[in-house]
mmCIF file of C-alpha atoms in Angstrom:
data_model
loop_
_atom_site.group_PDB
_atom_site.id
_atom_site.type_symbol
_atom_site.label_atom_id
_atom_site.label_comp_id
_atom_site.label_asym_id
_atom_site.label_seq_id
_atom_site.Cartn_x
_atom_site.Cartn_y
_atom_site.Cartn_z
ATOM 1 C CA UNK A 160 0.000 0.000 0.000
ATOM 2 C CA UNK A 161 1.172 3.765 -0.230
ATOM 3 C CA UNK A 162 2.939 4.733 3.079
ATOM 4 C CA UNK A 163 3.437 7.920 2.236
ATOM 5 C CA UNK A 164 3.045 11.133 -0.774
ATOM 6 C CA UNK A 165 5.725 13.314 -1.350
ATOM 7 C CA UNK A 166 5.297 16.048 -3.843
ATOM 8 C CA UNK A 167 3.563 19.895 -4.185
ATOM 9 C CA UNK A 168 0.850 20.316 -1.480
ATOM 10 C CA UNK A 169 -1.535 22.003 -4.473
ATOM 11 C CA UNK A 170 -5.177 22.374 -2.721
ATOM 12 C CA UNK A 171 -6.373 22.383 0.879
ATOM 13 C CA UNK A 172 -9.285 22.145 2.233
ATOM 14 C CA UNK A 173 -10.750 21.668 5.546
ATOM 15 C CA UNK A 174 -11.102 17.917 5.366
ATOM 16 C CA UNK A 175 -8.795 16.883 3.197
ATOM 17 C CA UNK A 176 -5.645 17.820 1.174
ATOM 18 C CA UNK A 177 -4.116 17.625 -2.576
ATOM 19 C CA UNK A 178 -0.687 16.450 -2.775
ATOM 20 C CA UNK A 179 0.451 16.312 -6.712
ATOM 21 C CA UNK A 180 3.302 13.563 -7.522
ATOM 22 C CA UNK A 181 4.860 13.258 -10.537
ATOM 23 C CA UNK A 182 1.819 14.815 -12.180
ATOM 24 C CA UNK A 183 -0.910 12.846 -10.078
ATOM 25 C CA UNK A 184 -3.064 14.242 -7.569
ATOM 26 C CA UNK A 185 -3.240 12.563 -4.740
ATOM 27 C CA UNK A 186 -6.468 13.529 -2.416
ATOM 28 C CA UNK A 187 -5.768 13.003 1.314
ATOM 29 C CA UNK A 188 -8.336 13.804 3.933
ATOM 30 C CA UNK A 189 -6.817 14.911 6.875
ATOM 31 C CA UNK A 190 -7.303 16.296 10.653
ATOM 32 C CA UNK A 191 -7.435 19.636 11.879
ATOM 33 C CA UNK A 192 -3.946 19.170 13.398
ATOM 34 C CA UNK A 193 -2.049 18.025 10.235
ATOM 35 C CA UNK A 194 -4.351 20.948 8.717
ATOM 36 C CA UNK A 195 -2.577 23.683 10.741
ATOM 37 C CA UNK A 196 0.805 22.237 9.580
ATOM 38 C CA UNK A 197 0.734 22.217 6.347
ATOM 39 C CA UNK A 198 2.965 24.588 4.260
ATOM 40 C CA UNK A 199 1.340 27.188 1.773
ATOM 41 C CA UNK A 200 0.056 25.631 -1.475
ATOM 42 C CA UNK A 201 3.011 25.122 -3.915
ATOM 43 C CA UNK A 202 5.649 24.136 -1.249
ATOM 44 C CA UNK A 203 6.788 20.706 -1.058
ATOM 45 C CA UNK A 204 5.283 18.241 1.640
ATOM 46 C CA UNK A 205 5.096 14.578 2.690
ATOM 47 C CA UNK A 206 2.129 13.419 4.435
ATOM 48 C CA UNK A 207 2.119 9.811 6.232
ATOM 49 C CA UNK A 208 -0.978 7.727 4.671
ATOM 50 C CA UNK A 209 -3.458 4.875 5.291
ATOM 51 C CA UNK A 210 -5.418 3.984 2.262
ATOM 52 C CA UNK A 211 -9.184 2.623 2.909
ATOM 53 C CA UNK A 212 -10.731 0.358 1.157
ATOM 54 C CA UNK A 213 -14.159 -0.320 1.302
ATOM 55 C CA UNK A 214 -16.558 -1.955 -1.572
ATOM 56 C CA UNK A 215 -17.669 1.435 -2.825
ATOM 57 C CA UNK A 216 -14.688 3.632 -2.367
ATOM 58 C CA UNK A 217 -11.098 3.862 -2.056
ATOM 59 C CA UNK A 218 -10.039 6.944 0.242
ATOM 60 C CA UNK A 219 -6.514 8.221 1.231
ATOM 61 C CA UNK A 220 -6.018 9.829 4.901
ATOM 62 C CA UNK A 221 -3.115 11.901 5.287
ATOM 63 C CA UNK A 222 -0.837 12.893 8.246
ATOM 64 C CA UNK A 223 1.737 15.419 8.740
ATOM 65 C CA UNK A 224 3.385 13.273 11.531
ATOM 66 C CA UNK A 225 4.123 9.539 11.940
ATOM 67 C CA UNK A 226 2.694 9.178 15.604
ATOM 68 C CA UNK A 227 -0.462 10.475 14.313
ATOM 69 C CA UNK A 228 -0.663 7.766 11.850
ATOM 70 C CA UNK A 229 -0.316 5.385 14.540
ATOM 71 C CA UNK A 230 -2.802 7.314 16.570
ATOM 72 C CA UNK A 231 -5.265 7.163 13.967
ATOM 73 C CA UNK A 232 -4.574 3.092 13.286
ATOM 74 C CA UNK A 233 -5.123 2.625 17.059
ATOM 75 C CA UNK A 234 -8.490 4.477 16.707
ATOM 76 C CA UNK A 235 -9.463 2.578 13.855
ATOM 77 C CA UNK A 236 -9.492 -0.564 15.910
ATOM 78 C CA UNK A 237 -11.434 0.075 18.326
ATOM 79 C CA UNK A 238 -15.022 -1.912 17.587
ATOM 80 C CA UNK A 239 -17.039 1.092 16.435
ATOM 81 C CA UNK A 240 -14.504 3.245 15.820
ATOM 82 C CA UNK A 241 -14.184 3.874 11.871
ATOM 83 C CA UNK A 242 -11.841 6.152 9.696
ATOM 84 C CA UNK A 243 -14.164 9.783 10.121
ATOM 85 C CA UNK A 244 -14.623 9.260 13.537
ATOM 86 C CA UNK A 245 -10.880 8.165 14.402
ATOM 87 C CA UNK A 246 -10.053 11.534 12.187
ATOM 88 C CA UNK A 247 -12.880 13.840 14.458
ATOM 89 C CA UNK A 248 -11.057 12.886 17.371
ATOM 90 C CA UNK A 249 -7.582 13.382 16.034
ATOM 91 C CA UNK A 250 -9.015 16.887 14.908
ATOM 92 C CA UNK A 251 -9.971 17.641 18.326
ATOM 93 C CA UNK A 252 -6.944 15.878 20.263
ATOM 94 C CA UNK A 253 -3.587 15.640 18.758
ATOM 95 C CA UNK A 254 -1.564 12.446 19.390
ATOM 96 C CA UNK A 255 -0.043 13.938 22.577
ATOM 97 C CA UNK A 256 -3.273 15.058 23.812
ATOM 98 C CA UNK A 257 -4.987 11.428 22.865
ATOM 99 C CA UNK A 258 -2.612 9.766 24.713
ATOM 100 C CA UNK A 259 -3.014 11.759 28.109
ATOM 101 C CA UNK A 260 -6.793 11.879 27.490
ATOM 102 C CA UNK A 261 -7.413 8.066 26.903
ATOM 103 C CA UNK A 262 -4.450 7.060 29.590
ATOM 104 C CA UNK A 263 -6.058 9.300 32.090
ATOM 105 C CA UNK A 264 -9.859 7.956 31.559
ATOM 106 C CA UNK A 265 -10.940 11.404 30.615
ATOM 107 C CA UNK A 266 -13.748 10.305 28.479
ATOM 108 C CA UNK A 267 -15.522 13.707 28.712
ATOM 109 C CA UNK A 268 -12.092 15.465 26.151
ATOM 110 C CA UNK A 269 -12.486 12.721 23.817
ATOM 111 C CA UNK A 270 -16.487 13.404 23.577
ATOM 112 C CA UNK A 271 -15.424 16.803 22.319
ATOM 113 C CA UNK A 272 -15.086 15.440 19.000
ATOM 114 C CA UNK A 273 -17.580 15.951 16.044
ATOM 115 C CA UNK A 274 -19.919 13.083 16.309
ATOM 116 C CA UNK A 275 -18.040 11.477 19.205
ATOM 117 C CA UNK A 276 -20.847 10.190 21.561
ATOM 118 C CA UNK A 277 -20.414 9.273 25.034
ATOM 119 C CA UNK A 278 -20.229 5.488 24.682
ATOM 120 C CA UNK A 279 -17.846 5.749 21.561
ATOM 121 C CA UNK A 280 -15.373 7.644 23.641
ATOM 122 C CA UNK A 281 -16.094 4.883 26.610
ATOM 123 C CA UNK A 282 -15.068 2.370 24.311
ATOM 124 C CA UNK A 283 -11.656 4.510 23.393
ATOM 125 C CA UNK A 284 -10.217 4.731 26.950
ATOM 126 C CA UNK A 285 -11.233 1.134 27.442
ATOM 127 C CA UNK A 286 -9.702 -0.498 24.237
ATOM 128 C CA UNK A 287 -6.778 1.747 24.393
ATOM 129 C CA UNK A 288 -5.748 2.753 27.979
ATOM 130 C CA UNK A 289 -2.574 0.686 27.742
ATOM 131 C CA UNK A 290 -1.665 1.126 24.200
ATOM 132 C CA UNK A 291 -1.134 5.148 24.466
ATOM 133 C CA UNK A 292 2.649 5.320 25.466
ATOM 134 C CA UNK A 293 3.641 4.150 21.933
ATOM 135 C CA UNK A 294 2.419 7.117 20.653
ATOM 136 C CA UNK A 295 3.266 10.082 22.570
ATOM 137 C CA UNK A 296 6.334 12.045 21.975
ATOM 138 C CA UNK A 297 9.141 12.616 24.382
ATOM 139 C CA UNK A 298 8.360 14.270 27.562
ATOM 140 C CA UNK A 299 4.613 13.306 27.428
ATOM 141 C CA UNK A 300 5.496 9.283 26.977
ATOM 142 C CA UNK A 301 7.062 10.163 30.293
ATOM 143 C CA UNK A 302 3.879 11.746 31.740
ATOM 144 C CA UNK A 303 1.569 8.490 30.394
ATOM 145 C CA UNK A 304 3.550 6.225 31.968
ATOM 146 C CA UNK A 305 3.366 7.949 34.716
ATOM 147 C CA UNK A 306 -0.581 8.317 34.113
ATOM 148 C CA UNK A 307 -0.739 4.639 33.847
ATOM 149 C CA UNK A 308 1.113 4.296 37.339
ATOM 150 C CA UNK A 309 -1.273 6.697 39.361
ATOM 151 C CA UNK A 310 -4.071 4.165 37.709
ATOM 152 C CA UNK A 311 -2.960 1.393 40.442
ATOM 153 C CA UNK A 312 -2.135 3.810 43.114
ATOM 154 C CA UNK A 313 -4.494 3.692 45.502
ATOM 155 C CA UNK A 314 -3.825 7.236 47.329
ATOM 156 C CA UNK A 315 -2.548 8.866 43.155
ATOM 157 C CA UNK A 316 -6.144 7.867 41.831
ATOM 158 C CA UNK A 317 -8.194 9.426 44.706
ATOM 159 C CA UNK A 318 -6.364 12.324 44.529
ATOM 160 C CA UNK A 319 -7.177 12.021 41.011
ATOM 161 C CA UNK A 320 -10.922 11.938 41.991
ATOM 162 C CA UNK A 321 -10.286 14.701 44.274
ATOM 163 C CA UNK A 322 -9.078 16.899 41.569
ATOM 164 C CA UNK A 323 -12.086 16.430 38.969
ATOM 165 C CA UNK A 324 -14.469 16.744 41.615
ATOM 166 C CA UNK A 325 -12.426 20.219 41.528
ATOM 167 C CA UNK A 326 -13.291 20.819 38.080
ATOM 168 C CA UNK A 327 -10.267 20.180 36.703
ATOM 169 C CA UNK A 328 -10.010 17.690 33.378
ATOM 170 C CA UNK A 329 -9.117 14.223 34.228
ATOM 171 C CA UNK A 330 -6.320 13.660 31.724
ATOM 172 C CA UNK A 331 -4.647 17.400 33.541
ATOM 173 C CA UNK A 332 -5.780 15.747 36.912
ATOM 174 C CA UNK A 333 -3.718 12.411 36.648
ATOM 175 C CA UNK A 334 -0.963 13.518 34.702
ATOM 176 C CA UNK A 335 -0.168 16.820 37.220
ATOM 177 C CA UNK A 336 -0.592 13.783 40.082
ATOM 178 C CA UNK A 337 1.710 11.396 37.873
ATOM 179 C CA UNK A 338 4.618 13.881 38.842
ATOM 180 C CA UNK A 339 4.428 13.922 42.843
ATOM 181 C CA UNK A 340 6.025 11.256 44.800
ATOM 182 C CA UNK A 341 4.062 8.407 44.853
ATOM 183 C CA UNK A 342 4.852 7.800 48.721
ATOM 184 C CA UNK A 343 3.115 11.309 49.436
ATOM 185 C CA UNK A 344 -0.119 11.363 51.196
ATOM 186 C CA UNK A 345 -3.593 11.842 49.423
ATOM 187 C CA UNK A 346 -3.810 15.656 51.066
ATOM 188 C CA UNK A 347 0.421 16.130 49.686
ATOM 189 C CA UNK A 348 -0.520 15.440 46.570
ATOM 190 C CA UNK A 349 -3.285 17.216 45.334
ATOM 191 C CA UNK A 350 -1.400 20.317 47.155
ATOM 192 C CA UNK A 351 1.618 19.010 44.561
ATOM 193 C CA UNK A 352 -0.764 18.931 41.716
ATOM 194 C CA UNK A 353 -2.264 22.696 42.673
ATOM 195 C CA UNK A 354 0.843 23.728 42.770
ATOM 196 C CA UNK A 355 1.412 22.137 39.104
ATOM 197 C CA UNK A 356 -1.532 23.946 37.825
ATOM 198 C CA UNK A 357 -0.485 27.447 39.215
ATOM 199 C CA UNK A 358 2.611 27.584 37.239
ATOM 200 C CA UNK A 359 0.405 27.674 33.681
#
Protein backbone atom coordinates (compact mmCIF):
# COMPACT_ATOMS: atom_id res chain seq x y z
CA UNK A 1 0.00 0.00 0.00
CA UNK A 2 1.17 3.76 -0.23
CA UNK A 3 2.94 4.73 3.08
CA UNK A 4 3.44 7.92 2.24
CA UNK A 5 3.04 11.13 -0.77
CA UNK A 6 5.73 13.31 -1.35
CA UNK A 7 5.30 16.05 -3.84
CA UNK A 8 3.56 19.89 -4.18
CA UNK A 9 0.85 20.32 -1.48
CA UNK A 10 -1.53 22.00 -4.47
CA UNK A 11 -5.18 22.37 -2.72
CA UNK A 12 -6.37 22.38 0.88
CA UNK A 13 -9.29 22.15 2.23
CA UNK A 14 -10.75 21.67 5.55
CA UNK A 15 -11.10 17.92 5.37
CA UNK A 16 -8.79 16.88 3.20
CA UNK A 17 -5.65 17.82 1.17
CA UNK A 18 -4.12 17.63 -2.58
CA UNK A 19 -0.69 16.45 -2.78
CA UNK A 20 0.45 16.31 -6.71
CA UNK A 21 3.30 13.56 -7.52
CA UNK A 22 4.86 13.26 -10.54
CA UNK A 23 1.82 14.81 -12.18
CA UNK A 24 -0.91 12.85 -10.08
CA UNK A 25 -3.06 14.24 -7.57
CA UNK A 26 -3.24 12.56 -4.74
CA UNK A 27 -6.47 13.53 -2.42
CA UNK A 28 -5.77 13.00 1.31
CA UNK A 29 -8.34 13.80 3.93
CA UNK A 30 -6.82 14.91 6.87
CA UNK A 31 -7.30 16.30 10.65
CA UNK A 32 -7.44 19.64 11.88
CA UNK A 33 -3.95 19.17 13.40
CA UNK A 34 -2.05 18.02 10.24
CA UNK A 35 -4.35 20.95 8.72
CA UNK A 36 -2.58 23.68 10.74
CA UNK A 37 0.80 22.24 9.58
CA UNK A 38 0.73 22.22 6.35
CA UNK A 39 2.96 24.59 4.26
CA UNK A 40 1.34 27.19 1.77
CA UNK A 41 0.06 25.63 -1.47
CA UNK A 42 3.01 25.12 -3.91
CA UNK A 43 5.65 24.14 -1.25
CA UNK A 44 6.79 20.71 -1.06
CA UNK A 45 5.28 18.24 1.64
CA UNK A 46 5.10 14.58 2.69
CA UNK A 47 2.13 13.42 4.44
CA UNK A 48 2.12 9.81 6.23
CA UNK A 49 -0.98 7.73 4.67
CA UNK A 50 -3.46 4.87 5.29
CA UNK A 51 -5.42 3.98 2.26
CA UNK A 52 -9.18 2.62 2.91
CA UNK A 53 -10.73 0.36 1.16
CA UNK A 54 -14.16 -0.32 1.30
CA UNK A 55 -16.56 -1.96 -1.57
CA UNK A 56 -17.67 1.44 -2.83
CA UNK A 57 -14.69 3.63 -2.37
CA UNK A 58 -11.10 3.86 -2.06
CA UNK A 59 -10.04 6.94 0.24
CA UNK A 60 -6.51 8.22 1.23
CA UNK A 61 -6.02 9.83 4.90
CA UNK A 62 -3.11 11.90 5.29
CA UNK A 63 -0.84 12.89 8.25
CA UNK A 64 1.74 15.42 8.74
CA UNK A 65 3.38 13.27 11.53
CA UNK A 66 4.12 9.54 11.94
CA UNK A 67 2.69 9.18 15.60
CA UNK A 68 -0.46 10.47 14.31
CA UNK A 69 -0.66 7.77 11.85
CA UNK A 70 -0.32 5.38 14.54
CA UNK A 71 -2.80 7.31 16.57
CA UNK A 72 -5.27 7.16 13.97
CA UNK A 73 -4.57 3.09 13.29
CA UNK A 74 -5.12 2.62 17.06
CA UNK A 75 -8.49 4.48 16.71
CA UNK A 76 -9.46 2.58 13.85
CA UNK A 77 -9.49 -0.56 15.91
CA UNK A 78 -11.43 0.08 18.33
CA UNK A 79 -15.02 -1.91 17.59
CA UNK A 80 -17.04 1.09 16.44
CA UNK A 81 -14.50 3.25 15.82
CA UNK A 82 -14.18 3.87 11.87
CA UNK A 83 -11.84 6.15 9.70
CA UNK A 84 -14.16 9.78 10.12
CA UNK A 85 -14.62 9.26 13.54
CA UNK A 86 -10.88 8.16 14.40
CA UNK A 87 -10.05 11.53 12.19
CA UNK A 88 -12.88 13.84 14.46
CA UNK A 89 -11.06 12.89 17.37
CA UNK A 90 -7.58 13.38 16.03
CA UNK A 91 -9.01 16.89 14.91
CA UNK A 92 -9.97 17.64 18.33
CA UNK A 93 -6.94 15.88 20.26
CA UNK A 94 -3.59 15.64 18.76
CA UNK A 95 -1.56 12.45 19.39
CA UNK A 96 -0.04 13.94 22.58
CA UNK A 97 -3.27 15.06 23.81
CA UNK A 98 -4.99 11.43 22.87
CA UNK A 99 -2.61 9.77 24.71
CA UNK A 100 -3.01 11.76 28.11
CA UNK A 101 -6.79 11.88 27.49
CA UNK A 102 -7.41 8.07 26.90
CA UNK A 103 -4.45 7.06 29.59
CA UNK A 104 -6.06 9.30 32.09
CA UNK A 105 -9.86 7.96 31.56
CA UNK A 106 -10.94 11.40 30.61
CA UNK A 107 -13.75 10.30 28.48
CA UNK A 108 -15.52 13.71 28.71
CA UNK A 109 -12.09 15.47 26.15
CA UNK A 110 -12.49 12.72 23.82
CA UNK A 111 -16.49 13.40 23.58
CA UNK A 112 -15.42 16.80 22.32
CA UNK A 113 -15.09 15.44 19.00
CA UNK A 114 -17.58 15.95 16.04
CA UNK A 115 -19.92 13.08 16.31
CA UNK A 116 -18.04 11.48 19.20
CA UNK A 117 -20.85 10.19 21.56
CA UNK A 118 -20.41 9.27 25.03
CA UNK A 119 -20.23 5.49 24.68
CA UNK A 120 -17.85 5.75 21.56
CA UNK A 121 -15.37 7.64 23.64
CA UNK A 122 -16.09 4.88 26.61
CA UNK A 123 -15.07 2.37 24.31
CA UNK A 124 -11.66 4.51 23.39
CA UNK A 125 -10.22 4.73 26.95
CA UNK A 126 -11.23 1.13 27.44
CA UNK A 127 -9.70 -0.50 24.24
CA UNK A 128 -6.78 1.75 24.39
CA UNK A 129 -5.75 2.75 27.98
CA UNK A 130 -2.57 0.69 27.74
CA UNK A 131 -1.66 1.13 24.20
CA UNK A 132 -1.13 5.15 24.47
CA UNK A 133 2.65 5.32 25.47
CA UNK A 134 3.64 4.15 21.93
CA UNK A 135 2.42 7.12 20.65
CA UNK A 136 3.27 10.08 22.57
CA UNK A 137 6.33 12.05 21.98
CA UNK A 138 9.14 12.62 24.38
CA UNK A 139 8.36 14.27 27.56
CA UNK A 140 4.61 13.31 27.43
CA UNK A 141 5.50 9.28 26.98
CA UNK A 142 7.06 10.16 30.29
CA UNK A 143 3.88 11.75 31.74
CA UNK A 144 1.57 8.49 30.39
CA UNK A 145 3.55 6.23 31.97
CA UNK A 146 3.37 7.95 34.72
CA UNK A 147 -0.58 8.32 34.11
CA UNK A 148 -0.74 4.64 33.85
CA UNK A 149 1.11 4.30 37.34
CA UNK A 150 -1.27 6.70 39.36
CA UNK A 151 -4.07 4.16 37.71
CA UNK A 152 -2.96 1.39 40.44
CA UNK A 153 -2.14 3.81 43.11
CA UNK A 154 -4.49 3.69 45.50
CA UNK A 155 -3.83 7.24 47.33
CA UNK A 156 -2.55 8.87 43.15
CA UNK A 157 -6.14 7.87 41.83
CA UNK A 158 -8.19 9.43 44.71
CA UNK A 159 -6.36 12.32 44.53
CA UNK A 160 -7.18 12.02 41.01
CA UNK A 161 -10.92 11.94 41.99
CA UNK A 162 -10.29 14.70 44.27
CA UNK A 163 -9.08 16.90 41.57
CA UNK A 164 -12.09 16.43 38.97
CA UNK A 165 -14.47 16.74 41.61
CA UNK A 166 -12.43 20.22 41.53
CA UNK A 167 -13.29 20.82 38.08
CA UNK A 168 -10.27 20.18 36.70
CA UNK A 169 -10.01 17.69 33.38
CA UNK A 170 -9.12 14.22 34.23
CA UNK A 171 -6.32 13.66 31.72
CA UNK A 172 -4.65 17.40 33.54
CA UNK A 173 -5.78 15.75 36.91
CA UNK A 174 -3.72 12.41 36.65
CA UNK A 175 -0.96 13.52 34.70
CA UNK A 176 -0.17 16.82 37.22
CA UNK A 177 -0.59 13.78 40.08
CA UNK A 178 1.71 11.40 37.87
CA UNK A 179 4.62 13.88 38.84
CA UNK A 180 4.43 13.92 42.84
CA UNK A 181 6.03 11.26 44.80
CA UNK A 182 4.06 8.41 44.85
CA UNK A 183 4.85 7.80 48.72
CA UNK A 184 3.11 11.31 49.44
CA UNK A 185 -0.12 11.36 51.20
CA UNK A 186 -3.59 11.84 49.42
CA UNK A 187 -3.81 15.66 51.07
CA UNK A 188 0.42 16.13 49.69
CA UNK A 189 -0.52 15.44 46.57
CA UNK A 190 -3.29 17.22 45.33
CA UNK A 191 -1.40 20.32 47.16
CA UNK A 192 1.62 19.01 44.56
CA UNK A 193 -0.76 18.93 41.72
CA UNK A 194 -2.26 22.70 42.67
CA UNK A 195 0.84 23.73 42.77
CA UNK A 196 1.41 22.14 39.10
CA UNK A 197 -1.53 23.95 37.83
CA UNK A 198 -0.49 27.45 39.21
CA UNK A 199 2.61 27.58 37.24
CA UNK A 200 0.41 27.67 33.68
Amino acid sequence: MIYNVRGTLTYTDPAFAVVECGGVGFKCFVSMTTLRQLPSAGKEVNLFTYMAIREDAMDLYGFFEENELEAFKLLISVSGVGPKAAMAILSALPPDRLALAVSGGDVRSIQQANGVGKKTAERVVLELKDKMAGIASGGTAAVVEGIQAVASSGNASEAVEVLVSLGFERSDAAAAVAKADPSLSVDQMINFALKQFDRF
